[in-house]
Amino acid sequence: MGNMKLIPGLDLPPSCRTVWVSEEARKTWAPVIPKVSAMVSELEVLSVAKGHRPCAWQTIAEDQFPRLAAAWAEMDLVSLPILRVRNFTGFAHRHEKPRAGEQANVCVIVARTLKDALRFKAANASGDNDTQGELLGFPKCCREFFCTSWAGGYFDPVWQAAIRTSGVMVNDHSDRPLEPGELPEPIRHVTVLGHPFANPLLRYAGIRVGFHLPCAFDCRETIAVAAERMGLAKATDPNLADILHGLLSMPMSWDVYHGIAVVRTPIFYLIVPSVPAKERHVVEVVSKPEFVPKESARGTGFPFIVEGGRSV
């Protein structure tokens, strides 16, 4: 799919490592990002309580469930545990069963009605990804994209979403825009003009507005759904909402090779497991307007800063 070939059998364990470009960037942003991520987690449940979608998926520490279930009940929401899984950090495309005696996480469906929660549980047990996505409020175009990508082994389909984005540009200095989905060999490096609300690259660190993998970096349906979430964010904490929007508007790139993806931003890198691509694939994402923090690194390559502007 999208000319990306995979290495069979390569499947790395979940993780997410953050590398800061400088001590100044770390001191400024390291305390802020967990607060943004925590707000996003709250928005997942709040979006259900506000009637924006039927269900939310929450993965929480097992010993936290009684407290959170009580809090959700006070919001008139139903919480139904459906899986007990091993603890993990970062990006995980599959869950492992916990070993005997070890602390575990529990995957919980938070829903407006018991009927919706039970319907999700049945869809999860049968592997019905489309129904699960529908109940989670994902747009139909993105559900279809996910099901196709997942079936092809592309469990982290960033490249596939990039080449579906309108006006995707090949980084071969030709300035030739491609039609969405067109990708002649041997192109494996592209630039897209994305919308912050449809940018999934920082989701590994819990920074996102939409709660699904968009089918393109400019998916209109995703942007519309995420705009509702941003409205909730502004009502919850206007300052953190502005920071969330800004972080997603930074120039950034996704660089994957042999199962490891590196997301580069002007202030930090994220190193995470991803699709086991045989060849290196790179997606550069720019937003208009873009946000470039004053703590950004200086350098000669995208997405760093040179005197007078951003590196290109």
GROMACS .gro file of C-alpha atoms in nm:
model
  312
    1MET     CA    1   0.000   0.000   0.000
    2GLY     CA    2   0.156   0.329  -0.105
    3ASN     CA    3   0.464   0.147  -0.244
    4MET     CA    4   0.581   0.062   0.111
    5LYS     CA    5   0.726  -0.287   0.151
    6LEU     CA    6   0.738  -0.448   0.495
    7ILE     CA    7   0.982  -0.683   0.670
    8PRO     CA    8   0.782  -0.995   0.766
    9GLY     CA    9   0.783  -1.090   1.134
   10LEU     CA   10   0.947  -0.773   1.270
   11ASP     CA   11   0.733  -0.648   1.560
   12LEU     CA   12   0.898  -0.428   1.824
   13PRO     CA   13   0.758  -0.380   2.177
   14PRO     CA   14   0.578  -0.056   2.263
   15SER     CA   15   0.781   0.243   2.380
   16CYS     CA   16   0.816   0.617   2.336
   17ARG     CA   17   1.139   0.801   2.406
   18THR     CA   18   1.159   1.180   2.404
   19VAL     CA   19   1.490   1.347   2.314
   20TRP     CA   20   1.511   1.724   2.366
   21VAL     CA   21   1.705   1.944   2.128
   22SER     CA   22   1.844   2.151   2.416
   23GLU     CA   23   1.828   2.196   2.790
   24GLU     CA   24   1.636   2.519   2.733
   25ALA     CA   25   1.370   2.332   2.534
   26ARG     CA   26   1.348   2.060   2.798
   27LYS     CA   27   1.307   2.302   3.089
   28THR     CA   28   1.040   2.500   2.906
   29TRP     CA   29   0.833   2.221   2.754
   30ALA     CA   30   0.886   1.904   2.959
   31PRO     CA   31   0.653   2.024   3.239
   32VAL     CA   32   0.388   2.139   2.991
   33ILE     CA   33   0.345   1.839   2.764
   34PRO     CA   34   0.214   1.598   3.034
   35LYS     CA   35  -0.049   1.859   3.124
   36VAL     CA   36  -0.159   1.881   2.760
   37SER     CA   37  -0.169   1.502   2.734
   38ALA     CA   38  -0.377   1.476   3.054
   39MET     CA   39  -0.625   1.730   2.918
   40VAL     CA   40  -0.656   1.533   2.593
   41SER     CA   41  -0.734   1.219   2.795
   42GLU     CA   42  -1.007   1.410   2.980
   43LEU     CA   43  -1.149   1.530   2.648
   44GLU     CA   44  -1.189   1.170   2.531
   45VAL     CA   45  -1.445   1.105   2.807
   46LEU     CA   46  -1.592   1.455   2.806
   47SER     CA   47  -1.670   1.421   2.435
   48VAL     CA   48  -1.893   1.123   2.524
   49ALA     CA   49  -2.061   1.307   2.812
   50LYS     CA   50  -2.135   1.600   2.577
   51GLY     CA   51  -2.296   1.368   2.321
   52HIS     CA   52  -2.031   1.409   2.052
   53ARG     CA   53  -1.990   1.031   2.019
   54PRO     CA   54  -2.131   0.714   2.179
   55CYS     CA   55  -1.814   0.566   2.333
   56ALA     CA   56  -1.455   0.630   2.438
   57TRP     CA   57  -1.172   0.380   2.489
   58GLN     CA   58  -0.962   0.428   2.804
   59THR     CA   59  -0.654   0.228   2.903
   60ILE     CA   60  -0.585   0.284   3.272
   61ALA     CA   61  -0.396   0.129   3.562
   62GLU     CA   62  -0.605  -0.150   3.710
   63ASP     CA   63  -0.601  -0.003   4.061
   64GLN     CA   64  -0.738   0.328   3.927
   65PHE     CA   65  -1.056   0.177   3.787
   66PRO     CA   66  -1.278   0.205   4.101
   67ARG     CA   67  -1.203   0.575   4.142
   68LEU     CA   68  -1.246   0.658   3.773
   69ALA     CA   69  -1.559   0.444   3.737
   70ALA     CA   70  -1.718   0.642   4.022
   71ALA     CA   71  -1.621   0.970   3.856
   72TRP     CA   72  -1.765   0.855   3.523
   73ALA     CA   73  -2.086   0.745   3.695
   74GLU     CA   74  -2.124   1.097   3.833
   75MET     CA   75  -2.117   1.212   3.468
   76ASP     CA   76  -2.403   0.967   3.395
   77LEU     CA   77  -2.168   0.744   3.195
   78VAL     CA   78  -2.136   0.366   3.190
   79SER     CA   79  -1.790   0.207   3.221
   80LEU     CA   80  -1.736  -0.149   3.102
   81PRO     CA   81  -1.393  -0.320   3.134
   82ILE     CA   82  -1.331  -0.543   2.833
   83LEU     CA   83  -0.959  -0.634   2.843
   84ARG     CA   84  -0.688  -0.683   3.104
   85VAL     CA   85  -0.348  -0.617   2.944
   86ARG     CA   86   0.019  -0.578   3.028
   87ASN     CA   87   0.145  -0.236   3.127
   88PHE     CA   88   0.306  -0.044   2.843
   89THR     CA   89   0.423   0.305   2.761
   90GLY     CA   90   0.411   0.483   2.427
   91PHE     CA   91   0.260   0.355   2.106
   92ALA     CA   92   0.117   0.001   2.102
   93HIS     CA   93  -0.075  -0.155   1.813
   94ARG     CA   94  -0.151  -0.475   2.003
   95HIS     CA   95  -0.205  -0.579   2.364
   96GLU     CA   96  -0.031  -0.859   2.552
   97LYS     CA   97  -0.184  -1.058   2.838
   98PRO     CA   98  -0.032  -0.977   3.179
   99ARG     CA   99   0.191  -1.232   3.344
  100ALA     CA  100   0.092  -1.390   3.674
  101GLY     CA  101   0.135  -1.151   3.964
  102GLU     CA  102   0.233  -0.842   3.766
  103GLN     CA  103   0.046  -0.514   3.778
  104ALA     CA  104  -0.181  -0.472   3.477
  105ASN     CA  105  -0.376  -0.215   3.283
  106VAL     CA  106  -0.743  -0.248   3.206
  107CYS     CA  107  -0.908  -0.135   2.882
  108VAL     CA  108  -1.243   0.024   2.957
  109ILE     CA  109  -1.525   0.137   2.733
  110VAL     CA  110  -1.691   0.454   2.863
  111ALA     CA  111  -2.032   0.502   2.704
  112ARG     CA  112  -2.351   0.699   2.728
  113THR     CA  113  -2.559   0.380   2.747
  114LEU     CA  114  -2.503   0.019   2.848
  115LYS     CA  115  -2.637  -0.083   2.507
  116ASP     CA  116  -2.357   0.107   2.331
  117ALA     CA  117  -2.095  -0.037   2.567
  118LEU     CA  118  -2.215  -0.393   2.508
  119ARG     CA  119  -2.231  -0.335   2.134
  120PHE     CA  120  -1.869  -0.219   2.138
  121LYS     CA  121  -1.764  -0.519   2.346
  122ALA     CA  122  -1.923  -0.757   2.093
  123ALA     CA  123  -1.758  -0.575   1.801
  124ASN     CA  124  -1.420  -0.592   1.974
  125ALA     CA  125  -1.457  -0.964   2.041
  126SER     CA  126  -1.545  -1.034   1.677
  127GLY     CA  127  -1.273  -0.807   1.532
  128ASP     CA  128  -1.529  -0.572   1.374
  129ASN     CA  129  -1.310  -0.262   1.341
  130ASP     CA  130  -1.568  -0.065   1.145
  131THR     CA  131  -1.834  -0.089   1.417
  132GLN     CA  132  -1.580  -0.010   1.687
  133GLY     CA  133  -1.472   0.300   1.492
  134GLU     CA  134  -1.832   0.406   1.438
  135LEU     CA  135  -1.904   0.387   1.811
  136LEU     CA  136  -1.588   0.584   1.884
  137GLY     CA  137  -1.710   0.859   1.650
  138PHE     CA  138  -1.455   0.811   1.375
  139PRO     CA  139  -1.551   0.938   1.025
  140LYS     CA  140  -1.651   0.674   0.771
  141CYS     CA  141  -1.366   0.763   0.533
  142CYS     CA  142  -1.111   0.715   0.810
  143ARG     CA  143  -1.269   0.387   0.924
  144GLU     CA  144  -1.244   0.250   0.571
  145PHE     CA  145  -0.884   0.372   0.545
  146PHE     CA  146  -0.792   0.210   0.877
  147CYS     CA  147  -0.951  -0.124   0.790
  148THR     CA  148  -0.766  -0.135   0.455
  149SER     CA  149  -0.435  -0.028   0.611
  150TRP     CA  150  -0.464  -0.274   0.901
  151ALA     CA  151  -0.541  -0.562   0.665
  152GLY     CA  152  -0.223  -0.478   0.472
  153GLY     CA  153  -0.008  -0.483   0.786
  154TYR     CA  154   0.023  -0.103   0.805
  155PHE     CA  155  -0.075  -0.059   1.171
  156ASP     CA  156   0.082   0.290   1.180
  157PRO     CA  157  -0.028   0.422   0.840
  158VAL     CA  158   0.128   0.769   0.844
  159TRP     CA  159   0.287   0.726   0.501
  160GLN     CA  160  -0.039   0.602   0.352
  161ALA     CA  161  -0.227   0.904   0.493
  162ALA     CA  162   0.040   1.142   0.362
  163ILE     CA  163   0.015   1.027   0.001
  164ARG     CA  164  -0.365   1.066   0.016
  165THR     CA  165  -0.331   1.431   0.116
  166SER     CA  166  -0.421   1.694  -0.144
  167GLY     CA  167  -0.121   1.856  -0.308
  168VAL     CA  168   0.137   1.622  -0.157
  169MET     CA  169   0.479   1.724  -0.290
  170VAL     CA  170   0.763   1.490  -0.384
  171ASN     CA  171   1.094   1.594  -0.228
  172ASP     CA  172   1.291   1.555  -0.551
  173HIS     CA  173   1.324   1.933  -0.612
  174SER     CA  174   1.075   1.916  -0.898
  175ASP     CA  175   0.798   2.101  -0.709
  176ARG     CA  176   0.555   1.866  -0.882
  177PRO     CA  177   0.233   1.810  -0.687
  178LEU     CA  178   0.089   1.459  -0.692
  179GLU     CA  179  -0.268   1.351  -0.718
  180PRO     CA  180  -0.381   1.195  -0.387
  181GLY     CA  181  -0.273   0.829  -0.385
  182GLU     CA  182  -0.030   0.867  -0.678
  183LEU     CA  183   0.326   0.772  -0.591
  184PRO     CA  184   0.565   0.658  -0.863
  185GLU     CA  185   0.869   0.452  -0.765
  186PRO     CA  186   1.116   0.517  -0.612
  187ILE     CA  187   0.970   0.818  -0.424
  188ARG     CA  188   0.990   0.771  -0.047
  189HIS     CA  189   1.017   1.132   0.073
  190VAL     CA  190   0.723   1.374   0.057
  191THR     CA  191   0.599   1.702   0.203
  192VAL     CA  192   0.236   1.771   0.291
  193LEU     CA  193   0.049   2.083   0.391
  194GLY     CA  194  -0.153   1.949   0.680
  195HIS     CA  195  -0.416   2.081   0.918
  196PRO     CA  196  -0.319   2.069   1.288
  197PHE     CA  197  -0.647   1.896   1.370
  198ALA     CA  198  -0.565   1.613   1.129
  199ASN     CA  199  -0.200   1.577   1.227
  200PRO     CA  200  -0.138   1.242   1.403
  201LEU     CA  201   0.240   1.265   1.445
  202LEU     CA  202   0.245   1.370   1.812
  203ARG     CA  203  -0.018   1.119   1.924
  204TYR     CA  204   0.264   0.892   2.043
  205ALA     CA  205   0.311   1.144   2.327
  206GLY     CA  206  -0.063   1.196   2.380
  207ILE     CA  207  -0.076   1.524   2.186
  208ARG     CA  208  -0.371   1.526   1.947
  209VAL     CA  209  -0.714   1.675   1.888
  210GLY     CA  210  -0.870   1.388   1.693
  211PHE     CA  211  -0.880   1.046   1.856
  212HIS     CA  212  -0.832   0.838   1.542
  213LEU     CA  213  -0.587   0.791   1.257
  214PRO     CA  214  -0.700   1.030   0.981
  215CYS     CA  215  -0.716   0.907   0.623
  216ALA     CA  216  -0.525   1.219   0.511
  217PHE     CA  217  -0.349   1.513   0.673
  218ASP     CA  218  -0.625   1.739   0.542
  219CYS     CA  219  -0.929   1.511   0.594
  220ARG     CA  220  -1.228   1.745   0.618
  221GLU     CA  221  -1.436   1.506   0.827
  222THR     CA  222  -1.152   1.466   1.076
  223ILE     CA  223  -1.105   1.843   1.099
  224ALA     CA  224  -1.478   1.894   1.165
  225VAL     CA  225  -1.485   1.630   1.440
  226ALA     CA  226  -1.164   1.762   1.597
  227ALA     CA  227  -1.299   2.118   1.593
  228GLU     CA  228  -1.566   2.003   1.838
  229ARG     CA  229  -1.293   1.860   2.060
  230MET     CA  230  -1.096   2.185   2.043
  231GLY     CA  231  -1.410   2.365   2.155
  232LEU     CA  232  -1.420   2.139   2.459
  233ALA     CA  233  -1.050   2.201   2.517
  234LYS     CA  234  -1.098   2.578   2.516
  235ALA     CA  235  -1.384   2.543   2.763
  236THR     CA  236  -1.171   2.316   2.985
  237ASP     CA  237  -0.846   2.515   2.984
  238PRO     CA  238  -0.802   2.795   2.726
  239ASN     CA  239  -0.427   2.823   2.784
  240LEU     CA  240  -0.359   2.450   2.741
  241ALA     CA  241  -0.590   2.448   2.437
  242ASP     CA  242  -0.380   2.719   2.272
  243ILE     CA  243  -0.061   2.525   2.354
  244LEU     CA  244  -0.213   2.206   2.209
  245HIS     CA  245  -0.302   2.388   1.888
  246GLY     CA  246   0.045   2.540   1.872
  247LEU     CA  247   0.231   2.212   1.921
  248LEU     CA  248   0.030   2.048   1.644
  249SER     CA  249   0.111   2.345   1.418
  250MET     CA  250   0.489   2.304   1.446
  251PRO     CA  251   0.678   2.194   1.135
  252MET     CA  252   0.767   1.829   1.189
  253SER     CA  253   0.869   1.511   1.013
  254TRP     CA  254   0.806   1.136   1.046
  255ASP     CA  255   1.099   0.918   0.942
  256VAL     CA  256   1.051   0.539   0.952
  257TYR     CA  257   1.296   0.257   0.879
  258HIS     CA  258   1.310  -0.106   0.992
  259GLY     CA  259   1.033  -0.068   1.250
  260ILE     CA  260   1.152   0.252   1.418
  261ALA     CA  261   0.995   0.592   1.355
  262VAL     CA  262   1.156   0.921   1.454
  263VAL     CA  263   0.929   1.223   1.477
  264ARG     CA  264   1.138   1.542   1.456
  265THR     CA  265   1.003   1.876   1.577
  266PRO     CA  266   1.194   2.199   1.637
  267ILE     CA  267   1.205   2.128   2.014
  268PHE     CA  268   1.212   1.748   2.059
  269TYR     CA  269   1.230   1.411   1.890
  270LEU     CA  270   1.001   1.115   1.958
  271ILE     CA  271   1.149   0.770   1.897
  272VAL     CA  272   0.883   0.499   1.872
  273PRO     CA  273   0.820   0.154   1.723
  274SER     CA  274   0.629   0.165   1.396
  275VAL     CA  275   0.577  -0.024   1.072
  276PRO     CA  276   0.873  -0.245   0.971
  277ALA     CA  277   0.944  -0.068   0.642
  278LYS     CA  278   1.218  -0.225   0.429
  279GLU     CA  279   1.319   0.116   0.291
  280ARG     CA  280   1.332   0.450   0.466
  281HIS     CA  281   1.019   0.664   0.422
  282VAL     CA  282   0.997   1.030   0.527
  283VAL     CA  283   0.695   1.259   0.560
  284GLU     CA  284   0.749   1.631   0.625
  285VAL     CA  285   0.445   1.821   0.754
  286VAL     CA  286   0.393   2.196   0.746
  287SER     CA  287   0.091   2.394   0.866
  288LYS     CA  288  -0.029   2.741   0.775
  289PRO     CA  289   0.012   2.933   0.995
  290GLU     CA  290   0.287   2.737   1.164
  291PHE     CA  291   0.412   2.765   1.521
  292VAL     CA  292   0.787   2.781   1.581
  293PRO     CA  293   0.877   2.796   1.953
  294LYS     CA  294   1.151   3.035   2.054
  295GLU     CA  295   1.340   2.739   2.204
  296SER     CA  296   1.365   2.574   1.863
  297ALA     CA  297   1.698   2.429   1.756
  298ARG     CA  298   1.910   2.592   1.487
  299GLY     CA  299   2.026   2.375   1.201
  300THR     CA  300   2.045   2.331   0.826
  301GLY     CA  301   1.776   2.065   0.789
  302PHE     CA  302   1.398   2.054   0.820
  303PRO     CA  303   1.233   2.138   1.061
  304PHE     CA  304   1.504   2.340   1.233
  305ILE     CA  305   1.563   2.714   1.226
  306VAL     CA  306   1.813   2.925   1.037
  307GLU     CA  307   1.861   3.299   1.066
  308GLY     CA  308   1.569   3.474   0.904
  309GLY     CA  309   1.331   3.180   0.905
  310ARG     CA  310   1.281   2.807   0.918
  311SER     CA  311   1.510   2.563   0.738
  312VAL     CA  312   1.363   2.412   0.421
   0.00000   0.00000   0.00000
